[in-house]
XYZ file of C-alpha atoms in Angstrom:
339
model
C -49.096 -38.084 -102.289
C -50.095 -36.002 -99.799
C -49.214 -32.224 -100.438
C -50.168 -28.595 -98.594
C -51.793 -25.941 -100.973
C -52.364 -22.295 -99.956
C -55.241 -22.035 -102.868
C -56.084 -17.971 -102.093
C -55.713 -15.752 -99.640
C -56.439 -17.689 -96.213
C -57.202 -20.756 -97.573
C -54.716 -24.685 -97.918
C -55.834 -27.389 -98.554
C -54.279 -30.682 -98.119
C -54.497 -31.964 -102.158
C -53.161 -35.736 -104.097
C -50.595 -34.782 -106.332
C -48.584 -37.157 -108.527
C -45.948 -39.289 -107.710
C -42.715 -38.668 -108.389
C -42.187 -41.224 -111.687
C -38.365 -42.012 -112.653
C -35.666 -40.021 -111.786
C -33.412 -38.426 -114.182
C -29.598 -38.171 -114.646
C -28.533 -36.876 -112.014
C -31.122 -36.232 -109.668
C -32.072 -37.534 -106.185
C -35.480 -38.505 -104.018
C -36.529 -37.333 -100.997
C -38.160 -38.324 -98.145
C -39.858 -35.120 -96.306
C -39.848 -35.948 -92.530
C -39.485 -32.281 -91.334
C -40.970 -29.020 -93.190
C -40.967 -25.741 -91.616
C -42.986 -23.030 -92.287
C -41.378 -19.187 -92.523
C -42.374 -16.011 -92.840
C -42.267 -16.042 -96.723
C -45.238 -18.958 -95.927
C -47.157 -16.593 -93.561
C -47.206 -13.643 -96.279
C -48.529 -16.303 -98.703
C -51.556 -17.433 -96.473
C -52.264 -13.590 -95.789
C -51.891 -12.780 -99.923
C -49.562 -10.383 -98.454
C -46.791 -12.226 -100.749
C -46.149 -10.277 -104.449
C -43.541 -12.813 -105.535
C -46.405 -15.802 -105.261
C -48.472 -17.189 -107.647
C -51.728 -19.368 -105.947
C -52.288 -21.537 -105.647
C -48.986 -22.964 -103.998
C -47.110 -25.514 -102.082
C -44.980 -24.200 -99.418
C -41.428 -24.891 -97.806
C -38.151 -24.468 -98.286
C -36.845 -25.470 -94.867
C -35.479 -29.024 -95.145
C -35.331 -32.501 -92.783
C -35.245 -35.701 -95.613
C -34.186 -38.393 -96.240
C -32.574 -39.341 -99.259
C -35.130 -42.214 -100.459
C -32.707 -43.369 -103.927
C -30.808 -41.244 -106.596
C -30.563 -41.336 -110.148
C -27.236 -41.848 -112.176
C -24.711 -39.409 -112.293
C -24.922 -38.396 -108.919
C -21.600 -38.833 -106.601
C -21.036 -41.771 -104.503
C -21.336 -39.857 -101.398
C -25.452 -38.589 -101.470
C -26.438 -42.968 -100.646
C -30.363 -43.966 -99.434
C -30.912 -43.752 -96.239
C -28.938 -40.236 -95.824
C -30.512 -37.619 -93.505
C -30.082 -33.743 -95.058
C -30.587 -30.947 -96.071
C -31.555 -28.860 -99.438
C -30.436 -25.380 -100.937
C -33.897 -24.430 -102.233
C -32.821 -21.489 -104.792
C -32.042 -22.270 -108.219
C -29.393 -19.868 -110.303
C -29.203 -19.683 -113.663
C -25.447 -19.696 -114.354
C -25.813 -16.921 -116.516
C -26.109 -13.314 -114.497
C -24.061 -11.418 -113.118
C -24.667 -12.545 -110.268
C -23.689 -16.289 -111.114
C -20.679 -14.833 -112.945
C -19.381 -13.442 -110.063
C -19.382 -16.829 -107.540
C -22.718 -14.966 -106.225
C -25.599 -17.969 -106.867
C -27.837 -16.958 -104.355
C -28.830 -13.919 -105.189
C -29.493 -14.967 -109.089
C -30.918 -12.795 -110.603
C -34.053 -15.539 -111.703
C -34.303 -17.460 -108.339
C -36.235 -19.343 -107.618
C -37.248 -20.760 -103.933
C -38.636 -23.348 -103.267
C -42.257 -22.712 -102.133
C -42.575 -19.179 -103.224
C -41.117 -18.309 -107.577
C -42.323 -22.535 -107.630
C -44.065 -24.986 -105.765
C -42.405 -26.058 -102.586
C -41.304 -28.680 -100.595
C -44.740 -29.461 -97.881
C -44.829 -33.193 -99.593
C -44.510 -36.664 -99.047
C -41.249 -36.712 -101.643
C -39.703 -34.464 -103.704
C -37.244 -34.723 -106.634
C -33.990 -32.017 -106.628
C -30.726 -31.984 -108.777
C -27.804 -33.786 -106.711
C -26.217 -29.987 -106.120
C -29.298 -28.489 -104.497
C -29.076 -32.133 -101.600
C -27.047 -31.117 -98.157
C -25.539 -34.010 -96.413
C -26.903 -33.261 -92.578
C -23.813 -35.201 -90.794
C -25.294 -35.725 -86.813
C -28.070 -34.365 -87.130
C -32.022 -35.123 -87.055
C -34.137 -34.455 -89.699
C -36.211 -32.357 -86.837
C -32.915 -30.118 -86.487
C -32.402 -30.016 -90.652
C -35.719 -28.818 -90.399
C -34.041 -25.328 -89.479
C -30.893 -24.561 -91.084
C -32.061 -23.358 -93.578
C -33.236 -19.352 -91.960
C -29.865 -20.058 -90.091
C -27.951 -19.610 -93.041
C -29.380 -17.077 -94.337
C -28.914 -14.621 -90.534
C -25.125 -16.334 -91.195
C -24.549 -14.990 -94.460
C -25.322 -11.935 -93.537
C -22.524 -12.066 -90.480
C -19.980 -12.760 -93.497
C -21.056 -10.243 -95.419
C -21.089 -7.197 -92.548
C -17.299 -8.799 -91.946
C -18.032 -9.217 -88.819
C -14.617 -9.396 -86.726
C -13.804 -9.994 -83.222
C -13.623 -5.924 -82.334
C -16.734 -5.465 -83.391
C -19.865 -4.797 -81.461
C -23.221 -5.608 -83.642
C -26.497 -4.870 -83.245
C -29.540 -7.323 -84.399
C -32.717 -5.883 -84.887
C -34.720 -8.875 -84.562
C -34.567 -11.879 -82.890
C -36.627 -14.544 -84.682
C -35.181 -17.626 -86.861
C -32.879 -15.568 -89.192
C -32.145 -12.836 -86.865
C -30.573 -15.772 -83.821
C -28.607 -17.789 -87.018
C -26.925 -13.872 -87.102
C -27.027 -13.652 -83.128
C -24.769 -17.030 -83.417
C -22.618 -16.397 -86.041
C -21.425 -12.812 -84.938
C -21.006 -14.652 -81.331
C -19.217 -17.309 -82.934
C -16.864 -14.801 -84.841
C -16.349 -12.841 -81.180
C -17.683 -10.121 -81.604
C -19.739 -8.278 -79.595
C -23.783 -8.542 -79.602
C -26.054 -6.705 -79.048
C -30.137 -8.397 -79.918
C -33.310 -5.919 -80.745
C -36.888 -7.519 -80.233
C -39.667 -5.754 -78.974
C -40.646 -9.530 -77.273
C -38.695 -9.904 -73.832
C -39.599 -14.225 -74.304
C -36.906 -13.796 -77.097
C -34.678 -11.000 -76.714
C -33.568 -13.787 -73.062
C -33.590 -16.344 -75.435
C -31.611 -14.486 -77.409
C -29.078 -13.625 -74.254
C -28.645 -17.019 -74.102
C -27.340 -17.561 -77.822
C -24.419 -15.442 -76.954
C -25.526 -12.274 -76.811
C -23.818 -9.863 -74.505
C -27.028 -7.017 -74.549
C -29.897 -6.945 -75.435
C -32.991 -3.996 -76.071
C -37.174 -3.906 -75.927
C -37.318 -1.678 -78.746
C -41.160 -1.028 -77.624
C -40.293 -0.362 -74.000
C -36.731 0.690 -74.148
C -34.232 3.924 -75.532
C -32.994 2.479 -78.441
C -30.251 5.429 -78.587
C -29.704 6.356 -75.240
C -29.049 2.705 -74.384
C -26.835 1.853 -77.283
C -24.622 5.417 -77.136
C -24.053 3.526 -73.021
C -23.070 0.120 -74.190
C -20.555 1.851 -76.905
C -19.038 4.200 -75.304
C -20.635 7.025 -77.286
C -19.923 5.159 -80.837
C -22.871 3.346 -81.548
C -22.466 -0.393 -83.057
C -19.930 -0.641 -85.699
C -22.743 -3.273 -87.769
C -25.849 -3.001 -87.366
C -28.020 -6.451 -89.077
C -31.485 -5.252 -90.372
C -34.020 -8.810 -90.498
C -37.482 -7.133 -89.771
C -37.901 -5.744 -92.631
C -40.281 -2.638 -91.484
C -39.716 1.099 -92.858
C -38.440 1.799 -88.749
C -36.135 -0.579 -88.210
C -34.488 0.733 -91.567
C -34.134 3.497 -90.054
C -33.315 3.024 -87.303
C -29.957 1.124 -88.748
C -29.096 3.496 -90.713
C -29.241 6.408 -87.814
C -27.462 3.848 -85.071
C -24.121 2.709 -86.438
C -21.619 4.337 -86.173
C -19.685 6.422 -88.031
C -17.631 4.104 -90.940
C -19.754 1.197 -90.077
C -21.630 -2.153 -91.844
C -25.348 -1.496 -92.280
C -26.127 -5.097 -93.928
C -30.202 -5.157 -95.021
C -31.996 -8.141 -94.428
C -35.613 -7.732 -94.523
C -38.089 -6.424 -97.168
C -39.948 -3.816 -96.113
C -43.358 -3.885 -97.331
C -43.567 0.197 -97.554
C -41.364 2.273 -99.093
C -39.109 4.180 -96.007
C -37.916 7.619 -95.884
C -33.764 8.056 -95.158
C -32.009 11.285 -93.207
C -29.649 10.460 -96.477
C -26.990 13.009 -94.672
C -25.731 9.477 -92.751
C -24.937 7.601 -95.644
C -22.276 11.009 -96.800
C -21.394 11.642 -93.715
C -21.165 8.527 -92.253
C -19.544 7.084 -95.346
C -21.519 3.662 -94.771
C -21.339 1.048 -96.612
C -24.720 -0.277 -96.911
C -25.491 -3.685 -98.258
C -28.120 -6.599 -99.156
C -28.202 -10.465 -97.767
C -29.749 -12.916 -100.014
C -30.631 -15.767 -99.059
C -27.745 -18.385 -98.367
C -24.616 -19.640 -99.807
C -23.781 -24.128 -99.440
C -20.166 -23.010 -96.843
C -22.945 -21.138 -94.382
C -25.383 -24.582 -94.341
C -22.209 -26.063 -94.074
C -21.415 -23.030 -91.259
C -24.620 -24.011 -89.566
C -24.338 -27.655 -89.539
C -21.073 -27.381 -88.231
C -23.027 -25.300 -84.930
C -25.831 -27.085 -85.125
C -23.841 -30.692 -84.353
C -22.366 -29.406 -81.385
C -24.952 -29.833 -79.177
C -25.019 -26.733 -77.134
C -28.041 -25.294 -79.569
C -31.544 -24.736 -78.035
C -33.705 -26.739 -80.646
C -36.331 -27.046 -78.946
C -36.882 -23.635 -77.685
C -37.223 -22.892 -81.937
C -39.741 -24.467 -82.259
C -42.584 -23.632 -81.557
C -45.436 -26.045 -82.927
C -45.777 -29.308 -84.704
C -48.439 -31.003 -86.429
C -49.345 -33.556 -89.284
C -50.006 -31.948 -92.617
C -54.013 -32.323 -91.663
C -53.781 -29.988 -89.257
C -51.616 -26.981 -91.336
C -54.613 -25.246 -91.483
C -54.761 -24.509 -87.722
C -51.456 -23.845 -86.946
C -50.883 -21.672 -89.798
C -54.118 -19.471 -88.436
C -53.007 -19.611 -84.418
C -49.764 -18.322 -86.244
C -51.213 -15.102 -88.262
C -53.386 -14.312 -84.484
C -49.642 -14.525 -82.728
C -47.602 -13.955 -85.036
C -44.553 -12.422 -82.787
C -44.625 -15.245 -80.767
C -43.927 -18.270 -82.976
C -40.118 -19.030 -84.130
C -40.867 -22.470 -86.128
C -43.457 -24.287 -86.919
C -42.459 -27.903 -88.910
C -44.886 -29.630 -90.816
C -43.945 -34.159 -89.688
C -44.821 -36.333 -92.660
């Protein structure tokens, strides 16, 4: 069967890999309908992803159809169903798993990162990682995983209707954080360097927007919050300046949630950690409940799905699509490969 493989830095190829021969007990065979390229795939393509060993099949944002189920698979999963997948593994032995947080498993292997991913015609998954998608189309399903990461960050932040939430970064993950915060009744401030993304953030429910490239972030936040600062800051970029912004701008006794991986060391005025008595929390991946929450939201039909899909391509055009993304990374939400 066909698969897309990143072979080395700036090189991608359409390759032939072995077909699935026989399902083991508890396994489900999925036909990939749409698979999304995400930021980690772009980093891999650019040779900037330290967690990846080349060559690798990328992809973990999936819209699929069940083709066949093995023995010992629950009756709720049947051929013909539209599904997405939870692309993370968990060992059930480490401290995270023991504490009921398998999304942060010490030995996690995410599809397309620490192990070969979903950019192929067919994929076998354990039934526990297959998530029924209700009324969603396979195309929309490919947006579920990145939005789930943003939803999970909001849960980590304990966001409620009395909070002002600043979301730094309006990519797919940041948009997920914006949507979930709005659904919880919070007042949301969206920050980014791209006015088109900020406009979309407003339509997703953000009450305020800040262009961090052209506006005085501190002054705007003081104006919006009556001089207090935001109760919650969700960092969804992964850069030293935005990490520093999060700590500097959050209110006293506020919560800072870190999603993005900074590519360099970050220096902080640690006095703010103590003076503000901050809660600083990491947020990694997502839980099954986050996936279900995103599916429930998308089933409403109010999300402008088409605006999140910057490009669709065939497997044969995947390299061209990735090269275009590399040239204008800030202008792309998601590229979907249609198998």
